[in-house]
Amino acid sequence: MSDFAELEAELRSAVRGEVGFDVTSRALVTMDASNYRRVPAGVVAPRDADDVAAVLEVCRTHGVPVVARGGGTSIAGQATGTGVVLDFTRHMNRLLEINPDGRTALVQPGLVLDRLQEAAAPHGLRFGPDPSTHGRCTLGGMIGNNSCGSHSVAWGTTADSVRELDVITARGRRLRLGRDWAGAPQGLRELVAGDLARLRTGFPDLPRRISGYALDALLPERGADVARSFCGSEGTLGILTAATVRLVAAPRARALAVLGYADESAAAEAAAGLLDFAPLTVEGMAADLMPSPSGLPRGGAWLFVETGGETAAEARARAEKIVAAADVLDALVVTDATAQRALWRVREDASGRATRLPDGGGTAGSAGAGSGGGEAWPGWEDCAVPPARLGAYLRDFRALLRAHDLRGTPYGHFGDGCIHVRIDFDLLSGAGVARFRRFSEELADVVVAHGGSLSGEHGDGQARAELLPKMYGDEMVTLFERAKAIWDPDDLLNPGMLVRPSPLDANLRFALLPREPVPVAFGYPRDGGDFSAAVRRCVGVAKCRTTGTDGASVMCPSFRATGEEEHSTRGRARLLHEMLAGDLVTDGWRSTEVRDALDLCLSCKGCRSDCPVEVDMATYKAEFLHQHYAGRRRPAAHYSMGWLPRWLRLVARTRTAALLNTLARVRPLASLAKRLGGIAPERRIPHLATEPFGRWERRRERGRLRDRRADARAGRPPDLPRRPAFLWPDTFTEYLSPSVGRAAVRVLEAAGVEVTALPTRPWKVRRSDDGEREGYGGPVLSPRRTRACCGLTYLSTGQLDRAREVLRQTLDLLEPLLLRPADADADTDADAYADADADAYADADADAEPEWQSDPALDGELPPFVVLEPSCAAALRADLPELLPDDPRAARLAARVLTFAEALERLAPDWTPPRLGRPVTGQTHCHQHAVLGDAPDRRLREAAALTGDLVGGCCGLAGNFGFEKGHFEVSRTCAEEQLLPAVREAEPGTLVLADGYSCRTQLEQLAGVRGSHLAEVLAEGLEGLEGPEGPEGPERLEGPEPGSAS
């Protein structure tokens, strides 16, 4: 093989597309969604067929292999290689033509399936095959694998939907493949003619036979269809540059019947019998994949059976006919499109969920019990048997698992006899890999004994090609090799796949990973404290590459904005994997490649909830920044915004907010401040509150204390008991948006909640003679105050030592509030706080400490901490216990954190909010979506007669991210994806909801629109006001033009 530098130079001069031989470009494509890893020489993103031809010519001259890659979701290793990888997703990703009358479409190989479906839908058409990865898999990859999907019982495989293919061979011949030998290379017809008997009898007769080359499609009685024969060849015969595909009529209406069965075998036995009803799908899933099913009928396994019709009534009637004929424990029929999508997501996310065993078990090398599920891997992802034999096959499969002490969770296309499963192979040890091989060889025998195919959807690749002789015999495999030699005599196209394969246990992607956990700052409790196991969560499902806007999903805003793999969750996980492996990324935590990939991560945490395996890239980013900058100077923004709570407290203490607001409007001074602070010049410096929320709250508390004493002196009875709650003084509400805090107090107290501010002074500790803590007295009356803080800004900038320090101070400050009276002697201590120190506070100025009294909740629970800023609530609930896993106080505090809506729902369940009768738009905060959930907010909006749904996606500001220099364009692009269009298109009188300070700031700075916290909307409703938005639509703010810097 020639020197790669020379190869790179020649490719750069020969093609118009991008050529990448750098570490990042190569690292991003070392893996697909399989168990395998290969490091390529380089990556080329061709712009057209001429670029493809040029790459093939240069690589042939140098003897370098070429691998075609689509979405990188292959599960058998086909999209990895050691030569040059062709990335078709960047440029050759267009729909070239759609012909509604002829029901065909002309597509490029990098076109994502969902884009084709969107273009075909207005014509009442669709592409038949629809794998669960439809939001990111490409047509080229589907053709290469002969993919299927859930609707294959109705519309077959990709090969059934292909009409013509434009391909270029390794030696540069451009062919158009079709029926009647169209485009066949010289020698192919003779190969078939010389072995007709073997081709007529040597292939299993079943709907999901994907393994091997489809040479039987070249039989004369089957039309000698060269295009069909090319499908499933895994990029080993030629490079696809365009395809003419067939479309089918889409049903006008659909119904989904979910059938519950006692167990997996019962569901499998029933599946084949449902095919007589001509359903669109017969998908199966067992309870061990969903141990706590929500919204599913009673049962231990389920079939998802979809029907179609001209009307919803017709589709429902067909579904109910199936239910009546099926012997089921329970059933559910759904015709509502939204409800159907929600149920289908349960099935579509199974490929990701199956990689984490539900009960946390696992073999050696897995994350282990209690860590969010043991690891399970592909390898036998999609074998298929005749549908009538599926039940018997599953029983034999389960028996083989038990014999090898392995576990797996089967699911998949029961109607076609195709089973997907991830198995808890230990691929980190030599013994585990040996067992992987033994199991694979024995399972191949079981599949063949049932008349099946080793692959029923994802192809053979490296995972199963070695075992093809078991299925076909040596003579047929030799025929495959001869066919490969006709198409690609130099063996340049994806060598090691399908024919003359690499061993199934070679090139495993786990081989180079560290065997012992690396020292890290976070606890990673879901991964057994192992950062490597956390990174291994990403198995390449690539849901983070989905760009559709259907639903409320957030992941992954930076990929949606850039379209670059480097800026997807998967891309970053791949670079972190290579960093841990140390083979390609060699600088460890000091890696600039990893740093640059993480730079555009918004830390939105969308992947924590939207990714089927719950990758938490925001945590990984914080970890990496912590390690990367250890003992080194950080970017200026880490000091200006990372330490924001300290700077804002200083401003409040010196009462200089008004002066700073004035100076921020002086353009030269503002520009200087932004330059020194690492802030994007396009941004405006936010307005500081001249009266912090805490100062207002202390005045309120002081007045309340006087009223109580006056009532006591006058002999008036005290008010009825109220449910107590502490209001968390987050930095944004305290210093930047105190109106939110004031509104929350008004609403909570109107609902019967007693709102109390948190203490800001340390507590006296009573100790025994031997120094043991006995209890707490009142606060220390000292001029120095501290504040409770969630540490969010330190977390997001990776300053984890400082974050731990701040969080420990917070726990020290709040410790008496975190313990039950029996533990903390809180009854007497609280009284001491109130009685001994109340006089000092009653006559103090507005900054005096308020009274706190122990007043347990009416149901015996301790008062919760109500956090108004969603990102702060998420930090306390999720990050705090992971950063301080050994401090029991952290878990206590996290368990008592409530959002505003949660607090009203829990503390005032019978309260009725004002009926506002207004439409709303806006966006659920990313951290609320990912960590906290928004169901209580939706119920509260419904109770207040606020109509309309909030959009998904991310506002793009994301705390410090959108303010950091170099991030403005990505930040704006994120906002323009969903939030800003929704606001612009809002009907008159619409309220714009944005609970996060970042979201409100982005709306103000980019659209000139005021967003409101839900508490503000309800508070103004209580006062009988019209609301924060005028009757003509979202309220526009006066000031600089949106998007302009001050």
C-alpha angles and dihedrals in degrees: 000000000000124000111287093225090062091045091052093049093051093048092050090054094044104049137050095212127083120287118201124186094153123114095257096050091050096042092055093062102037088103141029124189093298136089092262137096131191127170111226127213091233147323130248125192102202119209097205145347091284089061090050091052091048092051091050092050094050093045092047089054091052096039091239120149122239124217123192115217131190123169092340092236096125112134100199100055099261095131095059129080147150098241130054117326118211111215107201097176096079102059113351091063104108137120100232099187142351122201110194094182093051092036093229137120132200110219140175118234096250095056111122112234095235091058090057091047091051091052094046097045098077087059093052090251139115142177107260105222114070117175116195087254090063092129093064111012115104131226090240092055091046091053091046092053098031088234124200125180136191096309096057092110086067106029106020130218130325089266088062089057100047122101107167135359130201110211139168119215124222089259093053103259114148111217136180107210124207144125127319093038093302109172095359113157118240113281098025095099090049091050091055095043090053096057107030095139094055092047091051096051107023101076124080114245103233135116097245104048103141102146120108129003115317093236090149088072086070094062112118093237088057094052098260087264107190093179092055091046090053091057112099094022090122096224092299098115105040144333116266115225101169139000137200107213133186122242128207133212111267117224112254090223135018138196128196121213115194109198121200121213134181094249146342095276092054091051092047093049091051097047099077092051091058093061090081088069091061096235122182093228140013105185124170135205133168130219094248086073092048107029092171104035115192120204095002125121121259113283149088095254136018142209118211104211118182125194132188138209146156090263136025089247092055092048091048092048090055091049093049090049089057091048091050092051096043122086098230137157092220139345143197127202118198128186100166108105095218093050091048091052091051091053093045090053088061089059097038094053091052093095089062098038090050089067090068113057107227099233096047095247124133146147127270111305094031125115090258136216120334094017100103097280136323117272120264127185143201123249097116095038103140120011115154137206133182105292092238090060097046096102093052092045092052091052091052090045092053090048091053090050090054092047090056094039091242132136133210140165112228121206136143145088101358093169090061095039091245119139128195117199139164115208129203095242114167099231094168098074135054093238091050093050090049090054089048089058095046093048092048093052093048095045090052087058091051092050092049091047088059092050093254143141123248087225125035098172120348101054133236104276110151095319098071110003092094088062098051092104087066090057102036107018127240095282094058091045088053088053089053090052091051090050090051090052091053093053099034111017093172094052092230099135114087096321117200092038127110096338126046085004131193113253113277091239097049127096093022110176093225096060097093099039119112114267095212126053114267118233109267140165102233122067098228091204093176089058102043092261090295117131090194090057089049091054090046088062087085104083095170100262084142098206083145088071092062111116103181118115098216111130132358100297120140106189124137113006097165092052090047089052098045107022088218123135089217089065097048126094090247093050092052091046089052091053091048088050090053090047090056092044090053094204102104102011099048105172097075114202089356091063113137090196092061092041092053093047091051093046093085094043104116092204086232091148089221089135090057089070107016097048109085090225094041100239106188103208093169089064092044090051092051089049093050094047089049092053096037095055098037106138092357137103113267131216113280092247090063089063099038097045102016089060093040095125091058094047093048092049088052091052091050093047092051093039092227099134094109092049093049091048089055093047091048089062091059101092099212092048092046091049091051092048092050093048092051092045097048091244123153110261090224091065129091118225107249121249115258120223112246090209113040117220092246092059091054091045093052090052089051092049091048091053091047091052091051091050092052092051092047090052090049093051091048092049094240114155116251121255120271114276114280129200107259126224136169117230111221113229099221116185096246096050092041101051109011109030110020091155087075091057094047091049092049092052091051093050097042093049091047086055092053099261120139104223118205129181120233119257117260099197129073119257129245111248120212112212134187124240090269092052099257117142112255101173146302135280127196126301122295107258099225131136091240116089131190129196135219109250133179092213092232098147092048090048095050092051093046096246091141099159089057091043090054091049092051093046093049090051088051092051091048090051094048100035096111089052092052096058128075117244091256090057101039104030082238098162096065094032093054090049089051089052092051101039103037098043106026095093091054091053098040094066098035126107125269092283093061121126114262123233119262120196128187105250110157117211115270092253093050097260121130115252114273127233110244111210117193099188108074095210091054091048090051091049091053095044099043113013100040097062091042093052094044101031094154096053110086090199089068093061091045092054093044091053092056098049114115132179119230093262093043090053093053092046094049102035100034107026093156096047116115115212121217113281103239101173095206134135117242137199133177138097136287109242111259095234091047090052093047104038112011106033126224103233093108090050091052091050091048092050090050092050089051091050092244104153131202136050129270117238127244129236128067131291088228099229094091099176110286095359099081092044095053118103112262096024102084098097094048089045092053093045090054091052092048093055097073117332103060096041089051091052093047092049095047116126121243114287095026119150117220110221120200117155094182121082090220091054092050091047092050091051091049097046100040103031105019089235129134115233120198135211112238088244091060092050093051093043093055088046089056090053091052094245125147091247136255092290123065124236092259094066137272110004113251118215127226119239138067120359113275111273095019122120122232 
